[in-house]
Coordinates of C-alpha atoms in Angstrom, one line a residue:
Chain A
M1 CA 0.0 0.0 0.0
N2 CA 1.4 3.4 -1.0
I3 CA -0.1 6.1 1.1
Y4 CA 1.5 8.9 -1.0
N5 CA -0.1 7.5 -4.1
I6 CA -3.5 7.4 -2.4
I7 CA -3.3 11.0 -1.5
E8 CA -2.1 12.0 -5.0
E9 CA -4.9 10.1 -6.5
I10 CA -7.4 11.9 -4.3
E11 CA -5.9 15.2 -5.2
K12 CA -6.5 14.5 -8.9
V13 CA -10.2 14.4 -8.3
D14 CA -10.3 16.8 -5.4
P15 CA -7.8 19.6 -5.6
D16 CA -9.0 20.9 -2.2
F17 CA -8.0 17.7 -0.5
Q18 CA -5.0 19.2 1.2
D19 CA -7.1 22.0 2.5
R20 CA -9.7 19.6 3.8
I21 CA -7.2 17.8 5.9
S22 CA -5.2 20.9 6.7
P23 CA -5.2 20.3 10.5
R24 CA -3.6 17.0 9.7
R25 CA -1.3 18.2 7.0
A26 CA 1.6 18.1 9.3
A27 CA 0.9 14.5 10.1
I28 CA 0.9 13.7 6.4
K29 CA 4.2 15.5 5.8
N30 CA 5.7 13.7 8.6
I31 CA 4.3 10.5 7.5
T32 CA 7.3 8.5 8.6
S33 CA 6.9 9.4 12.2
F34 CA 3.1 9.1 11.9
G35 CA 3.6 5.6 10.6
S36 CA 6.1 4.6 13.3
K37 CA 3.5 5.4 15.9
V38 CA 0.7 3.5 14.4
A39 CA 0.9 -0.2 14.0
V40 CA 1.2 -1.1 10.3
A41 CA -1.9 -3.2 10.4
A42 CA -3.9 -0.2 11.8
L43 CA -2.8 2.2 9.1
P44 CA -5.7 1.6 6.8
F45 CA -7.9 2.4 9.8
A46 CA -6.0 5.5 10.6
L47 CA -6.2 6.7 7.0
G48 CA -9.9 5.9 6.8
T49 CA -10.6 7.9 9.9
M50 CA -8.6 10.8 8.6
F51 CA -10.4 10.8 5.3
K52 CA -13.8 10.4 7.0
K53 CA -13.1 13.3 9.3
A54 CA -11.8 15.5 6.5
Y55 CA -14.9 15.0 4.4
A56 CA -17.5 14.9 7.3
Q57 CA -16.7 18.5 7.8
T58 CA -17.9 19.4 4.3
A59 CA -20.0 16.8 2.8
A60 CA -23.0 16.1 5.0
S61 CA -25.9 14.5 3.2
A62 CA -29.1 16.4 2.3
A63 CA -30.9 14.3 4.9
V64 CA -28.5 15.3 7.6
L65 CA -28.7 19.0 6.7
A66 CA -32.5 18.9 6.5
S67 CA -32.4 17.3 10.0
L68 CA -30.2 20.0 11.4
N69 CA -32.2 22.8 9.8
F70 CA -35.4 21.2 11.3
A71 CA -33.7 21.3 14.7
L72 CA -32.7 24.9 14.1
S73 CA -36.3 25.8 13.3
L74 CA -37.4 24.4 16.7
E75 CA -34.6 26.2 18.5
Y76 CA -35.5 29.5 16.8
L77 CA -39.1 29.0 18.1
E78 CA -38.0 28.3 21.6
A79 CA -35.3 31.0 21.7
T80 CA -37.7 33.6 20.5
F81 CA -40.3 32.4 22.9
Y82 CA -38.1 32.7 26.0
D83 CA -36.4 35.9 24.7
T84 CA -39.9 37.5 24.4
A85 CA -41.0 36.3 27.8
V86 CA -37.9 37.6 29.6
A87 CA -38.3 40.9 27.8
T88 CA -41.9 41.2 28.8
S89 CA -42.2 43.1 32.1
G90 CA -44.6 41.7 34.6
L91 CA -44.8 38.3 33.1
I92 CA -42.2 36.3 35.1
P93 CA -42.2 36.6 38.8
A94 CA -38.8 37.8 40.2
A95 CA -38.5 34.5 42.2
N96 CA -38.6 32.5 38.9
L97 CA -36.7 34.8 36.6
A98 CA -33.3 33.1 37.0
F99 CA -35.0 29.7 36.4
I100 CA -36.5 30.9 33.1
Q101 CA -33.3 32.7 32.1
S102 CA -31.3 29.4 32.5
I103 CA -33.5 27.9 29.8
Q104 CA -33.4 31.0 27.7
A105 CA -29.6 31.0 27.7
D106 CA -29.6 27.3 26.6
E107 CA -32.0 27.9 23.7
D108 CA -30.0 30.9 22.5
K109 CA -26.9 28.8 22.5
H110 CA -28.6 26.0 20.7
V111 CA -29.5 28.4 17.9
T112 CA -25.8 29.5 17.6
F113 CA -24.5 26.0 17.8
L114 CA -26.8 24.7 15.1
Q115 CA -26.2 27.6 12.8
N116 CA -22.4 27.0 13.1
A117 CA -22.8 23.2 12.7
I118 CA -24.9 23.6 9.5
T119 CA -22.4 26.0 8.0
A120 CA -19.5 23.7 8.9
A121 CA -21.4 20.8 7.3
G122 CA -21.7 22.7 4.0
G123 CA -25.3 23.8 4.4
T124 CA -27.1 27.1 4.8
P125 CA -28.9 27.7 8.1
I126 CA -32.5 28.6 7.5
A127 CA -33.7 32.0 8.5
K128 CA -35.6 32.7 11.7
G129 CA -39.4 32.6 11.1
T130 CA -42.3 34.6 12.3
Y131 CA -44.2 33.3 15.3
D132 CA -47.6 33.4 17.0
F133 CA -47.1 32.1 20.5
T134 CA -50.9 32.2 21.1
G135 CA -51.0 29.2 18.8
G136 CA -53.4 31.0 16.4
G137 CA -51.2 31.2 13.4
K138 CA -53.3 31.5 10.2
T139 CA -55.6 28.6 11.0
T140 CA -58.0 30.2 13.5
G141 CA -58.2 33.8 12.4
P142 CA -56.0 36.8 13.0
T143 CA -52.6 36.3 14.5
G144 CA -52.7 36.5 18.2
N145 CA -56.1 34.9 18.5
G146 CA -55.0 31.3 19.2
P147 CA -55.9 29.2 22.2
F148 CA -53.3 30.9 24.4
P149 CA -54.0 34.6 24.1
T150 CA -52.4 35.3 27.5
V151 CA -49.2 33.5 26.8
F152 CA -47.1 36.6 27.5
S153 CA -49.4 38.2 30.2
N154 CA -50.2 35.2 32.4
F155 CA -47.3 33.2 33.9
Q156 CA -49.5 30.1 34.1
T157 CA -50.3 30.1 30.4
F158 CA -46.7 30.9 29.6
L159 CA -45.5 27.8 31.5
A160 CA -48.1 25.6 30.0
V161 CA -46.9 26.5 26.5
A162 CA -43.3 26.2 27.6
E163 CA -43.9 22.7 28.9
T164 CA -45.5 21.7 25.6
F165 CA -42.6 23.1 23.6
E166 CA -40.0 21.3 25.7
D167 CA -41.8 18.0 25.6
T168 CA -42.3 18.3 21.9
G169 CA -38.7 19.3 21.4
V170 CA -37.5 16.1 23.2
R171 CA -39.7 14.0 20.8
A172 CA -38.5 15.9 17.8
Y173 CA -34.8 15.4 18.5
K174 CA -35.4 11.8 19.3
G175 CA -37.2 11.4 15.9
Q176 CA -34.1 12.7 14.1
A177 CA -31.6 10.3 15.8
P178 CA -32.1 7.6 13.2
V179 CA -31.1 10.1 10.4
L180 CA -27.9 10.8 12.2
V181 CA -26.8 7.2 12.9
G182 CA -23.0 7.0 12.7
N183 CA -22.6 10.7 12.2
A184 CA -20.6 12.7 14.7
L185 CA -23.4 15.2 14.9
L186 CA -25.6 12.5 16.5
T187 CA -23.8 13.0 19.8
S188 CA -24.3 16.8 19.6
A189 CA -28.0 16.3 18.7
L190 CA -28.5 13.9 21.6
N191 CA -26.7 16.3 24.0
I192 CA -29.2 19.0 23.0
H193 CA -32.0 16.4 23.3
A194 CA -30.9 15.8 26.9
V195 CA -30.9 19.5 27.7
E196 CA -34.4 19.8 26.3
A197 CA -35.4 16.9 28.6
R198 CA -33.9 18.7 31.6
H199 CA -35.9 21.8 30.7
A200 CA -39.1 19.8 30.2
A201 CA -38.7 18.2 33.6
A202 CA -37.9 21.5 35.3
I203 CA -40.9 23.4 33.7
R204 CA -43.1 20.5 34.8
Y205 CA -41.7 20.6 38.3
L206 CA -42.2 24.4 38.5
R207 CA -45.8 24.2 37.3
T208 CA -46.6 21.7 40.0
S209 CA -44.6 23.5 42.7
L210 CA -46.5 26.7 42.0
G211 CA -49.8 24.9 42.2
Y212 CA -50.6 25.5 38.5
A213 CA -51.0 21.9 37.6
T214 CA -50.3 18.4 39.0
V215 CA -47.8 17.1 36.5
K216 CA -44.7 15.0 37.2
P217 CA -41.3 15.8 35.7
W218 CA -42.0 12.8 33.4
I219 CA -44.9 12.2 31.1
V220 CA -47.4 9.9 32.8
S221 CA -50.5 8.6 30.9
P222 CA -53.6 10.2 32.4
N223 CA -55.4 7.0 31.7
S224 CA -54.4 4.2 33.9
S225 CA -56.0 1.5 31.8
L226 CA -54.9 2.2 28.3
L227 CA -53.7 1.4 25.6
T228 CA -55.1 -1.3 23.4
T229 CA -55.2 0.8 20.3
P230 CA -52.7 3.5 19.3
D231 CA -53.6 6.8 20.9
K232 CA -53.1 8.8 17.8
T233 CA -55.0 11.8 19.0
G234 CA -52.9 12.0 22.2
V235 CA -55.9 12.2 24.5
N236 CA -54.6 9.3 26.6
S237 CA -51.0 10.5 26.5
N238 CA -51.3 14.2 27.2
D239 CA -50.9 14.7 31.0
T240 CA -50.6 18.5 30.9
G241 CA -54.2 19.2 31.5
I242 CA -54.3 21.3 28.3
T243 CA -56.5 19.6 25.7
Q244 CA -55.4 22.0 22.9
V245 CA -52.0 20.3 22.8
N246 CA -53.2 16.7 22.6
A247 CA -51.5 16.3 19.2
N248 CA -48.1 17.1 20.7
Y249 CA -48.5 13.9 22.8
G250 CA -50.2 11.9 20.1
G251 CA -49.1 9.4 17.5
S252 CA -47.8 9.9 14.1
T253 CA -50.2 10.7 11.3
S254 CA -47.5 11.0 8.7
I255 CA -46.4 7.4 9.2
T256 CA -49.3 5.1 8.3
T257 CA -47.6 1.8 8.9
A258 CA -45.5 1.1 12.0
S259 CA -42.0 2.3 11.3
P260 CA -39.2 0.5 13.2
F261 CA -37.3 3.8 13.4
I262 CA -40.0 6.2 14.5
P263 CA -42.9 4.2 15.9
A264 CA -46.2 5.5 14.6
S265 CA -47.1 5.9 18.3
P266 CA -48.1 8.4 20.8
E267 CA -45.9 9.7 23.6
N268 CA -47.2 7.1 26.0
M269 CA -47.2 3.6 24.7
T270 CA -47.1 0.4 26.7
T271 CA -45.3 -1.7 24.1
Q272 CA -41.8 -0.6 23.2
N273 CA -39.9 -1.3 20.1
A274 CA -37.4 -4.1 19.6
T275 CA -37.1 -7.7 20.5
A276 CA -34.0 -9.1 19.0
T277 CA -32.3 -12.3 18.2
S278 CA -28.8 -10.9 17.4
A279 CA -26.9 -7.7 17.5
T280 CA -26.9 -7.3 13.8
A281 CA -30.4 -8.5 12.9
A282 CA -33.2 -5.9 12.9
P283 CA -35.5 -6.4 15.8
T284 CA -39.0 -7.5 15.3
G285 CA -42.1 -7.1 17.2
G286 CA -42.0 -5.3 20.5
V287 CA -41.7 -5.7 24.3
N288 CA -44.9 -5.4 26.2
I289 CA -43.8 -3.3 29.1
L290 CA -46.9 -4.1 31.1
T291 CA -45.9 -7.7 31.5
L292 CA -42.3 -7.0 32.7
P293 CA -41.5 -7.6 36.4
S294 CA -41.6 -4.7 38.8
V295 CA -41.0 -4.1 42.5
E296 CA -44.6 -4.7 43.2
S297 CA -45.2 -7.7 41.0
T298 CA -43.1 -10.4 39.3
T299 CA -45.4 -10.4 36.3
S300 CA -46.6 -6.8 35.7
T301 CA -45.7 -3.2 35.5
S302 CA -48.3 -0.4 36.0
V303 CA -49.4 1.7 33.1
A304 CA -48.2 4.8 34.9
V305 CA -44.6 3.4 35.2
A306 CA -44.7 1.9 31.7
T307 CA -45.6 5.1 30.1
A308 CA -43.5 7.5 32.2
A309 CA -40.3 5.4 31.9
F310 CA -40.0 6.0 28.1
D311 CA -40.2 9.1 26.0
E312 CA -41.3 8.3 22.4
P313 CA -40.1 10.0 19.3
L314 CA -42.1 12.0 16.8
A315 CA -41.4 12.2 13.1
M316 CA -40.4 15.5 11.5
A317 CA -43.6 15.8 9.4
D318 CA -45.8 15.4 12.5
V319 CA -43.8 17.9 14.6
L320 CA -44.2 20.4 11.7
A321 CA -47.9 19.7 11.4
I322 CA -48.3 20.6 15.0
L323 CA -46.2 23.8 15.0
V324 CA -46.9 25.1 11.5
P325 CA -48.8 27.3 11.0
A326 CA -50.2 27.4 14.6
F327 CA -47.0 28.7 16.1
I328 CA -44.6 29.1 13.2
I329 CA -46.5 31.3 10.7
Chain B
M1 CA -3.2 -10.1 25.0
Q2 CA -4.0 -13.2 23.0
A3 CA -6.2 -14.6 25.8
E4 CA -8.2 -11.4 25.9
Q5 CA -8.7 -11.4 22.2
L6 CA -9.8 -14.9 22.4
L7 CA -12.5 -14.0 24.8
N8 CA -13.5 -10.9 23.1
N9 CA -13.6 -12.4 19.7
N10 CA -16.0 -15.0 21.0
N11 CA -19.0 -14.8 18.7
G12 CA -21.5 -13.2 21.0
N13 CA -21.8 -13.2 24.8
M14 CA -24.1 -16.1 25.0
A15 CA -21.5 -18.7 24.4
R16 CA -19.1 -17.2 26.8
R17 CA -21.6 -16.8 29.6
S18 CA -22.9 -20.3 29.1
F19 CA -19.4 -21.4 29.4
L20 CA -18.9 -19.5 32.6
R21 CA -22.3 -20.6 34.0
Y22 CA -21.9 -24.3 33.3
A23 CA -18.2 -24.8 33.7
G24 CA -17.5 -24.9 37.4
A25 CA -13.9 -23.9 37.0
G26 CA -14.6 -21.5 34.2
V27 CA -14.2 -18.3 36.2
A28 CA -10.8 -19.4 37.6
G29 CA -9.7 -20.5 34.2
V30 CA -10.5 -17.2 32.6
G31 CA -8.8 -15.4 35.4
I32 CA -5.6 -17.2 34.8
L33 CA -5.7 -16.5 31.1
A34 CA -6.4 -12.9 31.5
A35 CA -4.1 -12.3 34.4
S36 CA -1.2 -13.7 32.4
S37 CA -2.0 -11.2 29.6
S38 CA -2.3 -8.1 31.7
C39 CA 0.9 -7.9 33.6
H40 CA 1.0 -4.2 32.9
K41 CA -2.3 -3.6 34.7
N42 CA -2.9 -3.9 38.4
H43 CA -2.5 -7.3 39.8
E44 CA -6.0 -8.2 40.9
V45 CA -7.3 -11.5 41.9
S46 CA -9.0 -13.6 39.2
A47 CA -12.5 -12.9 40.6
N48 CA -12.1 -9.3 39.6
V49 CA -11.4 -10.0 35.9
A50 CA -13.6 -7.8 33.8
T51 CA -16.5 -9.2 31.8
D52 CA -16.7 -7.5 28.4
V53 CA -20.0 -6.0 27.4
G54 CA -19.5 -7.4 23.9
T55 CA -19.4 -6.1 20.4
G56 CA -21.8 -4.1 18.2
D57 CA -25.2 -2.8 19.1
F58 CA -25.6 -5.4 21.8
G59 CA -22.3 -4.3 23.4
A60 CA -23.7 -0.8 23.6
L61 CA -27.1 -1.9 24.9
N62 CA -25.4 -4.2 27.4
Y63 CA -23.3 -1.3 28.7
L64 CA -26.5 0.7 29.2
Y65 CA -28.2 -2.3 30.8
V66 CA -25.4 -2.5 33.4
L67 CA -26.0 1.2 34.2
E68 CA -29.7 0.6 34.6
Q69 CA -29.0 -2.3 37.0
I70 CA -26.8 -0.1 39.1
E71 CA -29.4 2.7 39.2
A72 CA -32.2 0.2 40.0
A73 CA -30.3 -1.3 42.9
F74 CA -29.5 2.2 44.2
Y75 CA -33.1 3.4 44.2
K76 CA -34.4 0.1 45.6
Q77 CA -32.2 0.7 48.6
V78 CA -33.2 4.4 48.8
I79 CA -36.9 3.4 49.1
A80 CA -36.2 0.3 51.3
T81 CA -34.4 2.5 53.9
P82 CA -35.6 6.1 53.4
Y83 CA -33.3 8.8 54.6
T84 CA -34.1 10.9 57.6
G85 CA -36.8 13.4 56.9
M86 CA -37.8 12.2 53.4
S87 CA -41.0 14.2 52.5
A88 CA -44.0 12.6 51.0
T89 CA -43.2 14.4 47.7
E90 CA -39.7 13.2 47.7
L91 CA -40.8 9.6 48.5
S92 CA -43.2 9.8 45.6
F93 CA -40.6 11.1 43.2
L94 CA -37.9 8.7 44.2
T95 CA -40.3 5.8 44.1
D96 CA -41.2 6.8 40.5
I97 CA -37.6 6.9 39.6
R98 CA -36.9 3.5 41.2
D99 CA -39.8 2.0 39.2
H100 CA -38.5 3.6 36.0
E101 CA -35.0 2.2 36.5
V102 CA -36.3 -1.2 37.3
V103 CA -38.4 -1.3 34.1
H104 CA -35.5 0.1 32.1
A105 CA -33.4 -2.8 33.3
E106 CA -36.1 -5.3 32.7
Y107 CA -36.7 -3.9 29.2
Y108 CA -33.0 -4.2 28.3
Q109 CA -33.0 -7.8 29.6
A110 CA -36.1 -8.5 27.4
V111 CA -34.4 -6.9 24.3
L112 CA -31.1 -8.6 24.8
G113 CA -32.5 -12.0 25.8
V114 CA -29.7 -14.5 26.2
S115 CA -27.1 -11.9 25.5
A116 CA -28.1 -9.8 28.5
L117 CA -25.1 -9.2 30.8
N118 CA -26.5 -9.5 34.4
V119 CA -24.2 -8.0 37.0
T120 CA -24.0 -7.9 40.8
V121 CA -24.1 -4.4 42.0
D122 CA -22.0 -3.2 44.9
L123 CA -23.1 0.2 46.1
G124 CA -20.4 0.6 48.6
P125 CA -20.5 2.8 51.6
I126 CA -23.3 5.2 50.8
D127 CA -25.0 6.5 53.9
F128 CA -28.6 5.9 53.1
T129 CA -29.8 7.7 56.2
S130 CA -28.5 11.0 55.0
R131 CA -30.6 13.1 52.6
A132 CA -27.6 15.0 51.3
T133 CA -25.6 11.9 50.7
V134 CA -28.4 10.0 49.0
L135 CA -29.4 12.9 46.7
A136 CA -25.8 13.6 45.9
A137 CA -25.3 10.0 44.9
A138 CA -28.6 10.1 42.9
K139 CA -27.3 13.2 41.1
S140 CA -24.0 11.5 40.2
F141 CA -25.8 8.4 38.9
E142 CA -28.3 10.3 36.8
D143 CA -25.7 12.7 35.4
L144 CA -23.5 9.7 34.7
G145 CA -26.4 8.0 33.0
V146 CA -27.2 10.9 30.7
S147 CA -23.5 11.3 29.8
A148 CA -23.2 7.6 29.1
Y149 CA -26.2 7.3 26.9
N150 CA -25.1 10.2 24.7
G151 CA -21.5 9.0 24.7
V152 CA -22.3 5.5 23.5
A153 CA -24.8 6.3 20.8
L154 CA -22.3 6.5 18.0
N155 CA -21.6 2.8 18.6
I156 CA -25.1 1.9 17.7
V157 CA -25.6 0.9 14.1
L158 CA -29.2 -0.1 13.7
P159 CA -31.7 2.8 14.1
Q160 CA -34.1 0.6 16.0
Y161 CA -31.6 0.1 18.8
L162 CA -30.8 3.8 18.7
V163 CA -34.5 4.4 19.3
V164 CA -34.4 1.9 22.2
A165 CA -31.6 3.9 23.9
T166 CA -32.9 7.4 23.2
T167 CA -36.4 6.6 24.5
I168 CA -34.8 6.0 27.8
A169 CA -32.0 8.6 27.6
S170 CA -34.3 11.6 27.9
V171 CA -36.1 10.1 30.9
E172 CA -32.7 9.8 32.6
A173 CA -32.3 13.5 31.8
R174 CA -35.6 14.2 33.4
H175 CA -34.6 12.4 36.5
A176 CA -31.3 14.3 36.5
A177 CA -33.1 17.6 36.4
L178 CA -35.5 16.6 39.2
I179 CA -32.7 15.5 41.5
D180 CA -31.0 18.9 40.8
L181 CA -34.2 20.7 41.8
L182 CA -34.5 18.6 45.0
L183 CA -30.9 19.6 45.8
N184 CA -31.8 23.2 45.0
V185 CA -29.0 23.5 42.3
N186 CA -29.3 24.5 38.7
F187 CA -31.0 21.8 36.6
V188 CA -28.7 22.8 33.6
G189 CA -25.7 23.6 35.7
S190 CA -22.3 24.3 34.1
D191 CA -21.1 21.0 35.6
Q192 CA -23.4 19.1 33.2
V193 CA -24.2 21.6 30.3
D194 CA -21.3 23.1 28.4
A195 CA -20.8 26.6 26.9
N196 CA -22.7 25.6 23.7
G197 CA -25.8 24.5 25.7
L198 CA -25.0 20.9 25.1
N199 CA -25.2 18.2 27.8
I200 CA -21.8 16.7 28.4
S201 CA -21.2 13.2 27.2
A202 CA -18.4 10.7 27.6
V203 CA -17.5 7.5 25.8
P204 CA -17.4 4.1 27.7
S205 CA -13.7 4.1 28.3
V206 CA -13.9 7.3 30.2
L207 CA -16.8 6.2 32.4
L208 CA -15.9 2.6 33.0
P209 CA -13.7 3.3 36.0
T210 CA -16.6 5.0 37.7
I211 CA -19.1 2.4 36.7
N212 CA -16.9 -0.4 37.9
K213 CA -16.8 1.1 41.4
Y214 CA -20.3 0.0 41.7
L215 CA -19.9 -3.6 40.4
K216 CA -18.7 -6.7 42.2
T217 CA -17.7 -8.2 38.8
K218 CA -16.1 -5.5 36.8
I219 CA -17.0 -4.9 33.2
S220 CA -14.9 -3.8 30.2
A221 CA -16.0 -2.4 26.8
T222 CA -12.9 -3.1 24.7
V223 CA -14.7 -2.8 21.4
L224 CA -16.8 0.2 22.1
S225 CA -15.2 3.6 21.5

């Protein structure tokens, strides 16, 4: 194997190759010392990794870029939402300001991070949209006439909308994970996903602490005896007490047959994906959580535990159907 | 080295565990083989030889399964011997978390079937009577869990298994935030969320020393990055 030849060959079809690997150019020049440190057998691996890293920076697939821009559209929504709230005098009680500002800061950072990631991956970040946080959009009349007209004048309403955004954000990021399998951006996306989940739990905790609702930090089915049929409308999955956001907790309407990647399922299901026979074979069927052992019983788990212990994904089309044009005009 | 490779290259965990389970002298035999190959490491007795989580997606899921077993054991003890002054609200939250961790572990076992790596947890000297100690331990377990889920995800190839892991990962993050709130510290504190607003994450090799502190039989993850 002649490494010099490989690099020359690549340069013939890609004149920018040296620039792509510029951080590693020194390593290429000093290929002798590079080689001496890497076992000969591992050299193809080292080269493969080097090439992969060089090109991953610039050649993300259309699907990955679409996924990142989708995430950015959600972060714009959330960042604008919290920016507006913090700038609205009289909305957030002084005692809760730092709490909300923590979330605001994260969402603003997510916007910047994703813009940079999309640019670095060779894409163009989408522009910030126009929003109606009352949820009216263009569907139910003039802007500002949605189901949450007091979103920026009543702290209870604000937190209710915030909770929905955060819970939906968690589902949306989770729905994009399969698009990013094997891509370094998967880790970043999941790291944002975890922060959105922290926000969701915190908002839920705050709503209950202030006596505005009785929700847990996790999403518990409000129906203790579901779910024999998929709860597509979300009525049995939405525990927020706000019926207008049932769809945010519902199943996929864009996926008509069960997808192994994004279950056509509501937020709270009692059968989870994947039973498997080997590490490389695609799983089939599912695991009925209700029949798993628990502390109370060797043969069953309650619906409340089964639903709260898992957060289900939602497909991009379904997230957009919920948010556009109601919130994103 | 050869002995380790021999074990790790074993096609799947099932065969190896069956071997360990059914061969009375199996554990000792493995210990001798591995000990002879790891002279540069600390000289531990053969019983402490690490069991590898395995390769591929099952390796990643087994690694997460081990974490869930530790968390389940911890919260079972928390509820069995409540700390002094545990409020009804705290009892309710911590019982919920216990039940979630138990079902997570059971779920992984169901998914992994015969490949599931069952471990014996050793929680060590945690003072379960102290609220501060228990909640601090809970915080470290939850933060570790979130970091581990995100850090192992790139090892997962099949989207279906990625879905398995991510449906649980965000619930761990919810737990982490709740424990922070009970401790009256920031739920997105700079110890866990970086300057880009991203939760920190770490690959198995970074977290294994911490994880192994809570295991009687240590684990390794030689193939996971």
